[in-house]
Amino acid sequence: MPRLVAISRTIFSNWTLALGVLLLLAIILMALSAPYVFPGDPYDMVAPALTWPGTMPEVPLGTDSLGRDIAAGIFHGARVSLMVGFIAVCFALVIGILVGSLAGYYGGWVDDVLMRVTELFQTIPQFMLAIVIIAVLGTSIEAVVMSLGIVSWPTVARLVRSEFLILRERAFVHSCLVIGMSDLRIIFTQILPNALSSITVMSSVLMATAILMESALSFLGFGDPNVITWGTMIGMGRGQIRDAWYIIAIPGAALLITALALNLVGEGLNDALNPRLRKREV
Amino acid sequence: MNGTNLLDIRDLRVSPRGMTETAILRGVTFSVAPGETLAVVGESGCGKSMASLAVMGLLPPGLERRSGDILFRGEPLPVDDNTAMRKVRGRRIGMVFQEPMAALNPVYTIGHQVAEVILEHEDISAAEARLRVVELLREVGLPSPDRIIDEYPHRLSGGQRQRVVIAMALACKPDLLIADEPTTALDVTVQAQIMRLLKRAQNELGIAIILITHNLGLVAQMADRVVVMYAGHKVEEASVQTLFASPQHPYTQGLLRATPRPGRRRAGGKPLEEIPGMVPAITDPPSGCRFRPRCPRATRECETVHPAVRQVGDTIVACHHPGRLEAVQ
Amino acid sequence: MSYLGKRLVHVVLTVLGIAIINFFLLQLAPGDAADVLAGEAGTADPEYLANLRREFGLDQPMLHQLWAFLQRLFMFDFGYSYRHNMPVSTLIFERIPATLILVGSSIAMALVFGILLGVVAARTAGRLPDKLISLASLLFYATPPFWIGLMMIVVFSVKLGWTPTGGMSDIISNKTGLAYVLDVMRHLALPAITQAVFYLAIYTRLVRAGMLEVLSLEYIRVARAKGISENRIAYHHALRNAIFPLITVAGTNLGAFLGGAVLTETVFSWPGVGRLMFDAMFQRDLNLLLSILVLSSIFVVLVNLAVDLLYALINPTVELR
Ligand SMILES: Nc1ncnc2c1ncn2[C@@H]1O[C@H](COP(=O)(O)OP(=O)(O)O)[C@@H](O)[C@H]1O
Ligand code: SF4
Ligand SMILES: [Mg+2]
């Protein structure tokens, strides 16, 4: 396990990464344990409505205006947030890597065409496009994931392209060409692995953005009405903002911590993987 | 000596901040007389630039001066006091750097940048400053100064930009000009022009010059005296004639052998020899004499005792076995 | 071809691309465009639908439809909203001033503070002020902006009672002149701050990174060797060069202003285009939604063009060719 030791040493010598990983693990644990800790439907009424946090041991984080357990909502919401963020980023990665690697590897007119299309998607305001896609596809969790993926892929494509533009000039790529390796093999087995560290760093920040956007969509009421998410909880708590602000505050804090964790992981990975960038900060 | 020297550097030590063991300058001493040209030579990484930046009080944030006085006209320079040093920089001491392509701010005109130094140090109007700038640009040999004054740097060649930097350094008629490899990044022909310009400016203004270079050909043309540095130490100091005629330190001899010089060693048919090995990393210096791993003359003594600086004839040298290489062999 | 000519062609092509994307979004929706357009009118009168279809050429092949769509677009004819009972273009343009005030003032605020904080952070890189600023900008970056808005309502409106909870002015008290302006500003404070926080986190990081990069360059050392003060070096020499990426990003934010404030406008019931979009979503007024999206994208393209021209004006190393 020397590799694991090396990895954990990197993690713990870098407090940004350590804190990020720790927070993220806690949230993942919450998501995984949700069905066991709170086996019931988080939409069920379990206690008197508007119970303040800390006043009833059965519902430590209190209840909302319909007597639903906020703690249960937070745990189940973690599942949705992480899943939606993760799948949306995977979706964006597939499209973005495909477009970016072809554009960067082939250059010329392929690059021109693909980058024009990418720019086009970046011209359309992201959040609006997500809303319109949901309007067209209907309010389902699949539509939300799809819309987040569609608005996120251009970022991936641009990064992958710029990495490919640099990497394809390297000697190892030329030697692969000389031995007659096919373009696709070079792209996926030679260049892409070298671009992986940048892609990883970006993915974690992208996932944070996707999770925040999902929460915004559900907050506005454009999410899947059958699934509880932190954004939905905040949206439903708006009516009680005068007398029960904790209904809004708690899921918001959960969102903040999740997005923070992913950003810390991204920044920590960046420091660990690109030491040349860190030097500049000294 | 104090009374007559323009600049005295005494036992200057510079280390990375917070690292007491490693040092970049390990007790460097030399002085510059008014109007003279002192060349500082040595391979890349020997500490030449850091010594000159220490004089300006402009060491990079990661480095600090551990000890050592820097006297200017016999008075200690307040190198740790940025506000006080600002009155010295650009006014008493001008500096020219290695990279003319990067030395000018891309968003301001040439005139703006040259006038800035005059307006900073002298109480004159912008209009007067502009007239001075046109004159300066003419003096450093730039074509049509009244047009070039309103150009942005990217329109100028490297040689032209270095002339602008020299104009900025000379604008307030300083007593000392520090030129840190001013021509390393330039073509050979441009190099010669820039050197002629510096020589002329020196004659006209009577300024002293510290010329940092690793080009011994330039040293022979320009300098009165030479300081040779190796791994943060001054290893040899002599007048230019003495140094070229009878170099004492094995490192100096190595540098000379690695330099093409018309009419001298070449005539003897000897090929150029590189000094074997590399400058040691500052974090891991060899014991005793820093040059020992690369020195053909090293003995047991060199391994244990660091050689002190001493006088041998007209030369100051830090070596246990100074003298002509042939004599020892 | 001149630079401007090339850019204008690019603008036209981009708008064309945006229109095509929108056209296909419309095609993706269940039912055809006529259903979409008439659906929200509430009446599904077959004759009316048939009329619409003929009018929009929906009985024609796809390419014809696209052509018709583009023609209407270039005439700024976005159709009619039955819900609001007025032409869509009028509906949108009426809302633009409110959104522009909100987004404009928040970008201005974010620029001022982002530059200030970014410069301070870069100048104290690695030390306490930098660490605090970087931590704060990371926190703001990770906080959902609408949640910041709600929390500010809790603190400043509910607990302290300093600011109204929403709207753009007091409806009852029919103020005029200066009193009206002050009233709007009182209503504007929280939404503008909410919206600014969103930009501020990005701007601060951008300025800090740019300043660090520029401060390590040779010409900064040359300026120091001239005896220039650290303040002048930071603001006159470094910032002037570090600010270019910020101009591009702030320009993009400004261009995207129409859709940039959907959340803030919804939280604070600010009567702008974002709020209109929110309502359109709930009323399933797909045509209105798409129109806002198209118009908003066109603004992005136009403002980007303007920013590029401005960029060339203030950055002498860029020459328009
Ligand atoms: N900012 C810095 N922090 C730590 N070490 C440095 C820094 N700048 C330069 N050095 C080290 O100082 C030594 C001397 O550098 P320098 O004076 O630039 O050499 P020269 O000008 O003779 O080529 C080198 O070993 C270099 O690695
Ligand atoms: S002291 Fe010894 S090792 Fe050092 S230069 Fe002289 S002879 Fe060589
Ligand atoms: Mg140097």
Coordinates of N, CA and C and ligand atoms in Angstrom, one line a residue, chain B residues 49 98 180-181, ligand 3:
Chain B
S49 N 23.4 38.8 -9.2 CA 22.2 39.6 -9.2 C 21.7 39.9 -7.7
Q98 N 18.4 42.6 -17.1 CA 18.8 41.7 -18.2 C 17.8 41.5 -19.3
D180 N 23.0 44.9 -14.7 CA 23.0 43.4 -14.5 C 22.8 42.7 -15.8
E181 N 23.8 42.2 -16.4 CA 23.8 41.5 -17.7 C 23.0 42.3 -18.7
Ligands
MG3 MG 21.7 37.2 -12.6

